[in-house]
Coordinates of C-alpha atoms and ligand atoms in Angstrom, one line a residue:
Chain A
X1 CA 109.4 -3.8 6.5
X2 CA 110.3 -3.7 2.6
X3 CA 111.5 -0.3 1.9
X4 CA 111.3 0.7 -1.8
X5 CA 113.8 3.4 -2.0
X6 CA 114.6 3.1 -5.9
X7 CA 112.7 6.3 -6.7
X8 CA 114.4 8.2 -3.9
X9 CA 115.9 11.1 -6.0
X10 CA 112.3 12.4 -6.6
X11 CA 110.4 11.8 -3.4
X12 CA 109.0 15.0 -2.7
X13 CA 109.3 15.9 1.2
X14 CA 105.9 14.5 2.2
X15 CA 107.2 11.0 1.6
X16 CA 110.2 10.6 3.7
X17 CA 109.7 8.9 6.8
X18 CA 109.3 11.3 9.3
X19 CA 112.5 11.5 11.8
X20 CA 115.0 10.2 9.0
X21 CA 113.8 7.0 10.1
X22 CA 115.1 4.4 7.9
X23 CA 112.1 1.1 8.7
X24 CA 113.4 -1.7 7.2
X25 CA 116.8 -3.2 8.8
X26 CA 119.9 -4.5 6.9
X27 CA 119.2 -2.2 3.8
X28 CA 122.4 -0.9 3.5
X29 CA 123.2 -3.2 0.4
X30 CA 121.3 -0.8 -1.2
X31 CA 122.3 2.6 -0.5
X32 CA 125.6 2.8 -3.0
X33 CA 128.6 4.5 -1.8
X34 CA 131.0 3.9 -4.6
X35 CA 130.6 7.7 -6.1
X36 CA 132.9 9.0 -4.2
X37 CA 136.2 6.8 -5.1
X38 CA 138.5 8.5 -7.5
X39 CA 140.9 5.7 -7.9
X40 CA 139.5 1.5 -8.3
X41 CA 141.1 -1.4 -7.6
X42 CA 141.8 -3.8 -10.4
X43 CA 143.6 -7.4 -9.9
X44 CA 145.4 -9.1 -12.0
X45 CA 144.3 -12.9 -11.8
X46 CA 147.9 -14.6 -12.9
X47 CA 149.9 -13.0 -10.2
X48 CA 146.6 -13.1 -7.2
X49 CA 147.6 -16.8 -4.8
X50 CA 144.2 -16.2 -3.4
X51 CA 145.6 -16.0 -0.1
X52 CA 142.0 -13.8 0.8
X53 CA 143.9 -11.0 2.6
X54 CA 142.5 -8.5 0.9
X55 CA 138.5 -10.1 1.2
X56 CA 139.7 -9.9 5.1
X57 CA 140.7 -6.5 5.2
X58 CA 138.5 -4.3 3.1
X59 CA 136.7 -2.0 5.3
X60 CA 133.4 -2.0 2.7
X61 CA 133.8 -6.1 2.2
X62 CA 134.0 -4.9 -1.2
X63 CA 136.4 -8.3 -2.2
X64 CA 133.3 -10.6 -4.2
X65 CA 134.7 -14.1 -3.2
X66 CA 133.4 -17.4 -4.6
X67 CA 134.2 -20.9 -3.8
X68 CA 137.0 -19.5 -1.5
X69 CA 138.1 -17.6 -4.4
X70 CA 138.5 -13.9 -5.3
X71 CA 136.3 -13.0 -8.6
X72 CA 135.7 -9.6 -8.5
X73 CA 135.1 -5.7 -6.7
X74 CA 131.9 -4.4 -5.4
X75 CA 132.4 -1.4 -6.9
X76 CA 129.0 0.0 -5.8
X77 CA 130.6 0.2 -2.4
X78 CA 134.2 0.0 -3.0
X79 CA 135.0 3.4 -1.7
X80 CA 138.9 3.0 -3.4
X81 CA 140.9 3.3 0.4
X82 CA 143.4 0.9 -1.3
X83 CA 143.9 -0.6 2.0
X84 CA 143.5 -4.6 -0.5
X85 CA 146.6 -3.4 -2.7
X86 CA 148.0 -2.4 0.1
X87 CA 148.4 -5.4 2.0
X88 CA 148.2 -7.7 -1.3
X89 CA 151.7 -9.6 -0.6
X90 CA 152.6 -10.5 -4.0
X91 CA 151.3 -6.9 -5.4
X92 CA 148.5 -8.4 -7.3
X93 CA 146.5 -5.6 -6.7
X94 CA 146.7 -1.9 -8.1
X95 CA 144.9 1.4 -7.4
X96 CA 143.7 3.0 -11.2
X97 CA 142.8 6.2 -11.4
X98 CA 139.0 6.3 -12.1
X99 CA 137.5 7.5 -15.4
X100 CA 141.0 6.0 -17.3
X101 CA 141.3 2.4 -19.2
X102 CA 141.8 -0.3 -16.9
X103 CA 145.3 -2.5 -16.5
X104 CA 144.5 -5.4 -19.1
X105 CA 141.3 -3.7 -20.2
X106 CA 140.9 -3.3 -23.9
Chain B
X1 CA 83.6 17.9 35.6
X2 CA 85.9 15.2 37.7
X3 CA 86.4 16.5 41.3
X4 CA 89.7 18.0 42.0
X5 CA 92.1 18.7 44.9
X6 CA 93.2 22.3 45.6
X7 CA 96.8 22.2 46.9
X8 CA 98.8 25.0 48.5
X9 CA 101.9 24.4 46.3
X10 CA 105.1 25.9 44.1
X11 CA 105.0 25.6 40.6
X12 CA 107.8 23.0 40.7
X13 CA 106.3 20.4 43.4
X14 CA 103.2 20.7 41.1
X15 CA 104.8 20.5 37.9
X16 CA 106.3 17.4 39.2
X17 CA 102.5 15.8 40.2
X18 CA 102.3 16.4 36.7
X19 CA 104.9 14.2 35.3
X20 CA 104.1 11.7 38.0
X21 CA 100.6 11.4 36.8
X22 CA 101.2 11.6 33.1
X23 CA 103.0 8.3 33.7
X24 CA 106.4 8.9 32.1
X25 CA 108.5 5.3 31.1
X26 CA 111.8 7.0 31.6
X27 CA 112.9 10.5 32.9
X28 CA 116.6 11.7 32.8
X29 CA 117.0 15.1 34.6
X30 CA 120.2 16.8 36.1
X31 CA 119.1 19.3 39.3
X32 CA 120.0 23.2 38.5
X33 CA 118.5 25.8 40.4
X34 CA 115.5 27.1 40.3
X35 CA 114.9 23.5 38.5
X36 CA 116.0 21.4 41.3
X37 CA 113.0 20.7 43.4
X38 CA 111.4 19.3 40.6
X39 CA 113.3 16.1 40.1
X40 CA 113.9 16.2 43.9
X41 CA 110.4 16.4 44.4
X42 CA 109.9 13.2 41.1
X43 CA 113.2 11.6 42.4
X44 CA 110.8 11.3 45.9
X45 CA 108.0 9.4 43.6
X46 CA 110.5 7.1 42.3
X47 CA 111.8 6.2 46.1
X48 CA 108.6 5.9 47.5
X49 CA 107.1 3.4 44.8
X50 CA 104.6 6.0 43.6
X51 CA 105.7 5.8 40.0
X52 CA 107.1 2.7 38.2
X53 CA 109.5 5.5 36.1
X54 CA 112.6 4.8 35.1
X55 CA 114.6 7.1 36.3
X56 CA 118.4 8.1 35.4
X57 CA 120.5 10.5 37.2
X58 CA 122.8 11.3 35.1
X59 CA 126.3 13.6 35.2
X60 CA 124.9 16.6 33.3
X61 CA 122.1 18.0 31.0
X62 CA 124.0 17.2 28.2
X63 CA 123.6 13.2 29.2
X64 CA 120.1 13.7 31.0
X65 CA 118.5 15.0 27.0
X66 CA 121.1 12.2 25.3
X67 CA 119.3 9.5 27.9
X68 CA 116.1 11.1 26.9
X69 CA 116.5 11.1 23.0
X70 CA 118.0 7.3 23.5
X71 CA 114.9 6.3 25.3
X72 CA 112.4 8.2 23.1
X73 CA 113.8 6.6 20.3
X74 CA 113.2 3.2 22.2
X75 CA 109.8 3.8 22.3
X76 CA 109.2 5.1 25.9
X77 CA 106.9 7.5 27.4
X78 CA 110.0 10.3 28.0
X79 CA 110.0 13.8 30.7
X80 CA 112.5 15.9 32.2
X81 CA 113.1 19.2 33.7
X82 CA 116.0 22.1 33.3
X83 CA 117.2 25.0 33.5
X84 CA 119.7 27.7 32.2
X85 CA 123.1 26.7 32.0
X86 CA 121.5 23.5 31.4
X87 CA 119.0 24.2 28.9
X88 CA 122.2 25.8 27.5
X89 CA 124.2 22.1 27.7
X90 CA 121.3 20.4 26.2
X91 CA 121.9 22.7 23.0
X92 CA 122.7 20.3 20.5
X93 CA 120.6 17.9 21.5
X94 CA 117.8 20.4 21.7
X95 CA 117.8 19.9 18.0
X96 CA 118.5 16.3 17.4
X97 CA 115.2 15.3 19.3
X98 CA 113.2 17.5 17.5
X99 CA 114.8 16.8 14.4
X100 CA 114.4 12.7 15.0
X101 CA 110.9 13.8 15.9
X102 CA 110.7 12.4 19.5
X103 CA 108.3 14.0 21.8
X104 CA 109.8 14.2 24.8
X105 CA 108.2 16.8 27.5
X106 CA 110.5 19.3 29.4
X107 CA 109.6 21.8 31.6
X108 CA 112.1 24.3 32.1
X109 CA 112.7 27.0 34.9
X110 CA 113.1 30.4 33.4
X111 CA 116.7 31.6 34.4
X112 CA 119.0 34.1 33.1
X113 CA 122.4 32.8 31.7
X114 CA 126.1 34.0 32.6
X115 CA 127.5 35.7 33.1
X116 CA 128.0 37.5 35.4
X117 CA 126.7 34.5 37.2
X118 CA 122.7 35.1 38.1
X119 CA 120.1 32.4 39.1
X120 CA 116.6 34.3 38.7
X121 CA 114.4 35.1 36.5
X122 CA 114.9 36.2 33.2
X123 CA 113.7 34.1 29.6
X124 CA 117.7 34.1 28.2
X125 CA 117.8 30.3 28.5
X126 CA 114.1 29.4 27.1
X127 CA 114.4 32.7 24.5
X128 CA 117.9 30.8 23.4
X129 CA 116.0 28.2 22.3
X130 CA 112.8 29.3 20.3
X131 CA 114.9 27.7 17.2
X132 CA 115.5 24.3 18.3
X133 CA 112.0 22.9 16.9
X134 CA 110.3 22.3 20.5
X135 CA 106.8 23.5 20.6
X136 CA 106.7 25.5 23.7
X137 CA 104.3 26.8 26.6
X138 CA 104.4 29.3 29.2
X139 CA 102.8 29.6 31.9
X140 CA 102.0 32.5 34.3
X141 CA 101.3 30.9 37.2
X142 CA 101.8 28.0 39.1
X143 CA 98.5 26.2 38.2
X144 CA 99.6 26.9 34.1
X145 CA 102.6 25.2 34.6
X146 CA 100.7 22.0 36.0
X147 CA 98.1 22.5 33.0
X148 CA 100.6 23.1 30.6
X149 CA 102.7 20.5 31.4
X150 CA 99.5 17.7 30.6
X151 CA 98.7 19.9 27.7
X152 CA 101.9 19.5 25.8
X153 CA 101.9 15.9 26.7
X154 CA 99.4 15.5 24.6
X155 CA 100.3 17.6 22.2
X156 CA 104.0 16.4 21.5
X157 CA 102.8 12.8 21.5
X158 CA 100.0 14.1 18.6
X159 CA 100.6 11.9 15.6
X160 CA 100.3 14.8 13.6
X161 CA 102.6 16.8 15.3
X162 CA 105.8 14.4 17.1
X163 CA 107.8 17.3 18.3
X164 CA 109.2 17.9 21.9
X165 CA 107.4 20.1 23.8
X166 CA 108.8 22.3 26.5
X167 CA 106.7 23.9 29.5
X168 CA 108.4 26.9 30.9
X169 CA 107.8 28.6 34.3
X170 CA 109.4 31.4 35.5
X171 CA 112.4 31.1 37.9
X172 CA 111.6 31.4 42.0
X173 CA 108.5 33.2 40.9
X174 CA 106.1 30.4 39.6
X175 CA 108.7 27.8 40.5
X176 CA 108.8 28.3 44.3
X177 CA 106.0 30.9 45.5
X178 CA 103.3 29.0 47.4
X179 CA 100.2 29.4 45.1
X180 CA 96.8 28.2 44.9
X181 CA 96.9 25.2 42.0
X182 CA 93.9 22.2 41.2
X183 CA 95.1 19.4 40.4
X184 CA 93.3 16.5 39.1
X185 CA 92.7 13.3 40.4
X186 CA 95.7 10.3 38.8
X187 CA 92.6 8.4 37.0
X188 CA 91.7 11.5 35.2
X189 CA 95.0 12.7 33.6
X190 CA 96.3 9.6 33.1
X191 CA 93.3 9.2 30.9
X192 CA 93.3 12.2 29.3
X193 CA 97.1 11.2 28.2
X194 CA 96.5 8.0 27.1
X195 CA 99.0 5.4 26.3
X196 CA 101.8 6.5 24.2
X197 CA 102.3 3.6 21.1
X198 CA 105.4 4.7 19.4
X199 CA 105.2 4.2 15.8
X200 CA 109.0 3.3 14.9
X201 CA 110.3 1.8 18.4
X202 CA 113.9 0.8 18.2
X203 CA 112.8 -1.9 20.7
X204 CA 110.3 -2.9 18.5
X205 CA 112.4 -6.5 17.6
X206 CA 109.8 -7.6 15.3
X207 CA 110.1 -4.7 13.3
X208 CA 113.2 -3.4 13.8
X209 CA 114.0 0.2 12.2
X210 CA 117.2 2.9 11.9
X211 CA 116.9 6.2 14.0
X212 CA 119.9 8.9 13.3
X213 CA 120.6 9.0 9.8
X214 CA 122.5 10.4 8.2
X215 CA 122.2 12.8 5.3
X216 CA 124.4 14.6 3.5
X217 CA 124.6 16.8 0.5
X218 CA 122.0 16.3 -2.2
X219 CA 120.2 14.3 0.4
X220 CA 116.7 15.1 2.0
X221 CA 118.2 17.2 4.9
X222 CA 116.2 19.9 3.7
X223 CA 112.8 18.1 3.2
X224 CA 113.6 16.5 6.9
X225 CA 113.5 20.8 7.5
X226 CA 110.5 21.0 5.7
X227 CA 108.4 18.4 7.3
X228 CA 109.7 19.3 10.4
X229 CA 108.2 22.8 9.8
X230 CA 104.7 20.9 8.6
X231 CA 104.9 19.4 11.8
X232 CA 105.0 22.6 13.9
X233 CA 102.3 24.5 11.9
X234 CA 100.4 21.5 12.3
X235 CA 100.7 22.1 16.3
X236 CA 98.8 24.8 16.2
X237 CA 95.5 23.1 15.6
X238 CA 96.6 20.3 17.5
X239 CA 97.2 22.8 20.4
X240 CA 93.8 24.5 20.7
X241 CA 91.9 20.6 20.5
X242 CA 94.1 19.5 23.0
X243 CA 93.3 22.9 24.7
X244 CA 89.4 22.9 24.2
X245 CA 89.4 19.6 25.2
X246 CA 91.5 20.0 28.6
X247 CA 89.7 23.1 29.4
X248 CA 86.4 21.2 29.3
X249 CA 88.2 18.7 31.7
X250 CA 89.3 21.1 34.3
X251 CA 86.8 24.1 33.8
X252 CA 90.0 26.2 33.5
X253 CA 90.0 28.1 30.0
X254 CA 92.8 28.0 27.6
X255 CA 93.8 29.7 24.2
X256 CA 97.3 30.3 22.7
X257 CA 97.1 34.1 23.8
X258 CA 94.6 35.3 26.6
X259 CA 93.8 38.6 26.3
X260 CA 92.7 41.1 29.1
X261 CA 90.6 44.3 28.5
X262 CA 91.2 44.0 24.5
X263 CA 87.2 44.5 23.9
X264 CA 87.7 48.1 24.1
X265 CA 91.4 48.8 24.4
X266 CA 93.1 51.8 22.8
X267 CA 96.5 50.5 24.1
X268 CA 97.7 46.9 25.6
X269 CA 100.8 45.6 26.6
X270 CA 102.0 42.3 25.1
X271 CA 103.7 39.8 28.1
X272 CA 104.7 36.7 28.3
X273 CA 105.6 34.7 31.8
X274 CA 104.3 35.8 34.7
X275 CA 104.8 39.6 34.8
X276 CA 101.3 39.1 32.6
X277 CA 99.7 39.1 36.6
X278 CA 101.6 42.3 36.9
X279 CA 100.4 43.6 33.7
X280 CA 96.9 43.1 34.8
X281 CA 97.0 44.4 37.8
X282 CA 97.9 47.9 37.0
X283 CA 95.7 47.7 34.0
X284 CA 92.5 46.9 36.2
X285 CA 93.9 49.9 38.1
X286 CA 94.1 51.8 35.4
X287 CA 90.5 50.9 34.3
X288 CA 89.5 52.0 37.5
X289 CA 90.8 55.7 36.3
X290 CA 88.9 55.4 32.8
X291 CA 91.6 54.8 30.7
X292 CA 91.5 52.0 28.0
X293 CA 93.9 49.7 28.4
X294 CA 94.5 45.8 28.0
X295 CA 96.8 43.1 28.4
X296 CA 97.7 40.6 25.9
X297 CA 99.1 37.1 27.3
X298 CA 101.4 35.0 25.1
X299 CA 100.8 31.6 26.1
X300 CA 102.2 29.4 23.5
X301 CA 105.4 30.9 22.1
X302 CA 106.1 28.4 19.6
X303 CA 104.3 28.0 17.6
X304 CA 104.2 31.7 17.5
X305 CA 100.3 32.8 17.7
X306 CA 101.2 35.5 15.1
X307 CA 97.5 35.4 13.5
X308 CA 95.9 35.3 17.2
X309 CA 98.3 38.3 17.5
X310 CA 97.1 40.6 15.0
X311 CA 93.5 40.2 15.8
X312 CA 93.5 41.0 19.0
X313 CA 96.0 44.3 18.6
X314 CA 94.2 45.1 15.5
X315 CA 93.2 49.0 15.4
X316 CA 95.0 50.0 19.0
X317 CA 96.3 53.6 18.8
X318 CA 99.9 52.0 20.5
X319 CA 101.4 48.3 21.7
X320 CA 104.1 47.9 23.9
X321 CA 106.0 44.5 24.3
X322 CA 107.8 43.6 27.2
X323 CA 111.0 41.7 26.6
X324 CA 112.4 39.0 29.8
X325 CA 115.6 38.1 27.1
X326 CA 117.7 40.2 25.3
X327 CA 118.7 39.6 21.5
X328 CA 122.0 42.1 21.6
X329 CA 121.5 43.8 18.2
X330 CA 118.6 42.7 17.3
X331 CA 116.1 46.0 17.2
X332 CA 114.1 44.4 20.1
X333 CA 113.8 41.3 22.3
X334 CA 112.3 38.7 21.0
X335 CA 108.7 39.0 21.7
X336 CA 109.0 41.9 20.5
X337 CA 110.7 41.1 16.8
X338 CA 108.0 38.7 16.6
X339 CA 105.0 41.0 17.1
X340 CA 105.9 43.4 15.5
X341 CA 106.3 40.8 12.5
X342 CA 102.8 39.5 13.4
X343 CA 101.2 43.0 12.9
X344 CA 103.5 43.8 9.9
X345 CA 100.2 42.8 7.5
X346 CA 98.1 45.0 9.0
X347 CA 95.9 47.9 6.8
X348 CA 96.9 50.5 9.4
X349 CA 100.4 50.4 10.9
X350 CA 99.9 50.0 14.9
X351 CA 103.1 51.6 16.3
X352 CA 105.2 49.0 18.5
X353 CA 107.6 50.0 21.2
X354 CA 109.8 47.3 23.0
X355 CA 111.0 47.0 26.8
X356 CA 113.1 45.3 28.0
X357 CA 112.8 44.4 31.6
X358 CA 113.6 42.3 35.0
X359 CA 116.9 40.5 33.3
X360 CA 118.2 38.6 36.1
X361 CA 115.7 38.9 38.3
X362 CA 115.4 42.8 38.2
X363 CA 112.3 43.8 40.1
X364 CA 109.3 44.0 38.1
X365 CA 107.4 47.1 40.4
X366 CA 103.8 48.0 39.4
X367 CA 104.9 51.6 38.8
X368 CA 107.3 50.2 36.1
X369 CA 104.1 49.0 34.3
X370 CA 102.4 52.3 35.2
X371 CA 104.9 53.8 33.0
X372 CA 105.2 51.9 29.8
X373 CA 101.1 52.4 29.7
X374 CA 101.6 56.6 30.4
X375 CA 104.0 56.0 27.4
X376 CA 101.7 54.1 25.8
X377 CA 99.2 57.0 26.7
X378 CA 101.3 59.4 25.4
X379 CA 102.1 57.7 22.0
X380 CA 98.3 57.5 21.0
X381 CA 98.0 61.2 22.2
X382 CA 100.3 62.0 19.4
X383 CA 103.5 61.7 21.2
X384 CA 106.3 60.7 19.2
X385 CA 107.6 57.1 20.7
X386 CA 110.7 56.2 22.9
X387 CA 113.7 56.4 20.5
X388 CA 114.9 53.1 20.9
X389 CA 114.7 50.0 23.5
X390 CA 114.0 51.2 26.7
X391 CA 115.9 49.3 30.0
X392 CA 112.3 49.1 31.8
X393 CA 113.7 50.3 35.1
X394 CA 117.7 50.2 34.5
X395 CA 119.9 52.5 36.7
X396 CA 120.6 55.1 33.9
X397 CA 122.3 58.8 33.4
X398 CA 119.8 60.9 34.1
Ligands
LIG1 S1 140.0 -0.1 -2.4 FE1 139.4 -0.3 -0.2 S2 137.2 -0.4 -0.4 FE2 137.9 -0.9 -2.4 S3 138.1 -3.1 -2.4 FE3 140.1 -2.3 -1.8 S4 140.0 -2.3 0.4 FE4 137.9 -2.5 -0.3
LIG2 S1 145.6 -10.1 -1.1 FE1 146.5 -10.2 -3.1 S2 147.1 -12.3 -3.4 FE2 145.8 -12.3 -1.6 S3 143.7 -12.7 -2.5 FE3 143.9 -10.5 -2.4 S4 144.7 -10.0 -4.5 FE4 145.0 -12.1 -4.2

């Protein structure tokens, strides 16, 4: 089943699904658990050799890869672990405090 | 009216016909005195071929209810049985089925909790858990417990309603006295049941669904609570259909309370379990002598039958309430906290007094009775009431 849950802040109690059922599978693209993070990732591009470590290891897969390539954070579910700068061998990757100017950022 | 069999039986070997012939898919049940000759007796069943019940013996009560939530939440058909200490095990999961709205059915042996260490009577265990969501029956005798037991069935499965359902029977005294009990033939209470279609299966491949959420703060935990109380209140009309309709069925009446004497009464006891027989038995005696007394039954205890309540002890000159389960610091037992809620609306204040009696199996004698109704007697004669809770029968300084 198609689940709309976009208006979810102001269901009144009638329309929940009884049980905290949640009927339609695979949703959880949808549900965004990036609030809580208090520091993001950000990459810088010239030093990244898109060795894909970090896509491997990200407990959220919160690493956007194309064409074998690392463009970008899912920062609607990157909860900020830091786990990818972490393990980033050539330190590409560093952990910014949130609500502060990103690295490179103008 | 379909024909019926009339069985010399225990409470227990007949609550288990019950579950046999309301065709359970799974049942998950660890033995516990006075419990254990109902799965024994269901765990027979399941040997012999005469149910095609999955049936899990599991390591405790805390696994048999986890088996039964799993398997509810699969979509099946799911009973059980406790007691006590196990009913006490089950307590978290208590909650979690009637919060994931799965209406499983368990009937439960009234049995005091330890310690010290007791296995009789007393409503401790079922009292314990008048919170956990479960809509819940009583029954005074052996043949409630088998009627009950169909009842609730019915009831919890009620798409208006989807809340576990529990069917309580006192300890030894309804679950193991031979009694006199009708039971119905398989056709007809399997009928009356019906199939159970669950509407959000987690078996259900083709439309595969979530079951145990999760939801935090600033989520709809509290609507969950809210809809969850819906539910409940819905029960009660849910209950008496199911009742009305069952009592047509079997010729056996049925009403949330059941109420003795009250046409006339100037004083009644409130009971609930099966010191009610008790109740009426010195009250008939009492009758006998020209006084004007009555006995009310509680019969469903959740949802509480507060309106039912007030109706029927309207205008009496004095109401005593007999208390099976203590609620240390509370100002009575339970019953009694909720009756005197229930007549709290009332024009003209009808004075309350609370018992509590038989905890652990403590004898319930007929003189006991006699003298909560010469109290009773006393009160509407202008007598000022016990100070207190009284220990109905308790070795005390004189
Ligand atoms: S901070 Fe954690 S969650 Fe976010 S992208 Fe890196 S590994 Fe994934
Ligand atoms: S681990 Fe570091 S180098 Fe490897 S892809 Fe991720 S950011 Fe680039």
């Amino acid at each position: 089943m198609k689940w709309d849950i976009s208006e979810m802040g102001s269901w009144t109690y009638g329309q929940f699904p009884p049980g905290a059922i949640i009927p339609e599978a695979g949703n959880s693209n949808d549900y965004i658990t990036g609030g809580w993070r208090s520091e993001r990732p950000w990459r810088d591009d010239a030093t990244c050799t898109q060795c894909l470590l970090c896509w491997i290891v990200c407990p959220d897969s919160s690493i956007n890869v194309a064409d074998e390539k690392v463009t970008s954070f899912d920062l609607d579910h990157c909860k900020g672990c830091g786990i990818c700068a972490q393990v980033c061998p050539v330190d590409a990757i560093e952990m910014v405090p949130e609500g502060c100017e990103l690295p490179g950022v103008k | 009216m379909p024909e019926q069999k009339t069985l010399a039986t225990t409470g227990n070997l007949v609550v288990a016909e019950a579950m046999r012939q309301c065709k359970p898919d799974v049942v998950a049940a660890y033995p516990i005195t006075p419990q254990t000759t109902i799965v024994e007796e269901f765990a027979g069943f399941v040997a012999k071929g005469k149910t095609d019940c999955e049936y899990v013996t599991v390591e405790s009560e805390h696994s048999a209810m986890s088996t039964c939530i799993g398997a509810s939440a699969a979509g099946a058909r799911v009973m059980t049985a406790t007691s006590s200490q196990g009913l006490a095990l089950m307590w978290e999961e208590l909650h979690i089925a009637s919060g994931m709205r799965l209406p499983i059915v368990m009937a439960n042996a009234n049995r005091a909790l330890s310690a010290p260490i007791n296995i009789h009577c007393d409503h401790g265990d079922i009292m314990g858990a008048r919170d956990a969501g479960w809509v819940t029956y009583f029954a005074e005798t052996a043949q409630e417990a088998y009627d009950n037991t169909i009842m609730a069935l019915r009831v919890a499965e009620h798409p208006d309603v989807l809340l576990p359902a529990i069917s309580a029977l006192d300890g030894f005294i309804t679950t193991h006295s031979i009694d006199r009990v009708c039971v119905m033939d398989d056709a007809t209470v399997a009928d009356f049941v019906g199939d159970y279609e669950s509407a959000s299966a987690l078996l259900d491949t083709d439309d595969p669904v979530l079951h145990g959420s999760f939801s935090g703060l600033g989520g709809p935990f509290f609507e969950f609570k809210r809809q969850q109380r819906e539910a409940m209140e819905g029960a009660r009309a849910v209950i008496k259909e199911v009742g009305a309709e069952y009592s047509e069925l079997s010729g056996r009446p049925f009403d949330v309370i059941e109420t003795w004497g009250m046409e006339d009464a100037e004083t009644a006891v409130v009971v609930i379990g099966s010191t009610a027989g008790n109740a009426r038995h010195v009250a008939r005696e009492l009758r006998a002598n020209g006084r004007k007394v009555g006995v009310v039954k509680v019969r469903v205890w959740r949802p509480f039958p507060y309106a039912e309540l007030a109706a029927a002890l309207k205008g009496l000159k004095a109401v005593a309430v007999l208390d099976r389960a203590e609620s240390f610091g509370a100002e009575g037992g339970p019953l009694f906290t909720e009756v005197r809620g229930a007549l709290y609306d009332l024009e003209t204040r009808v004075p309350v007094v609370g018992y509590i009696y038989g905890l652990g199996g403590a004898d319930v004698r007929l003189e006991l009775i006699e003298r909560v109704y010469d109290d009773l007697s006393d009160i509407a004669a202008g007598s000022a009431a016990p100070a207190g809770l009284v220990y109905l029968g308790a070795r005390e300084e004189a």
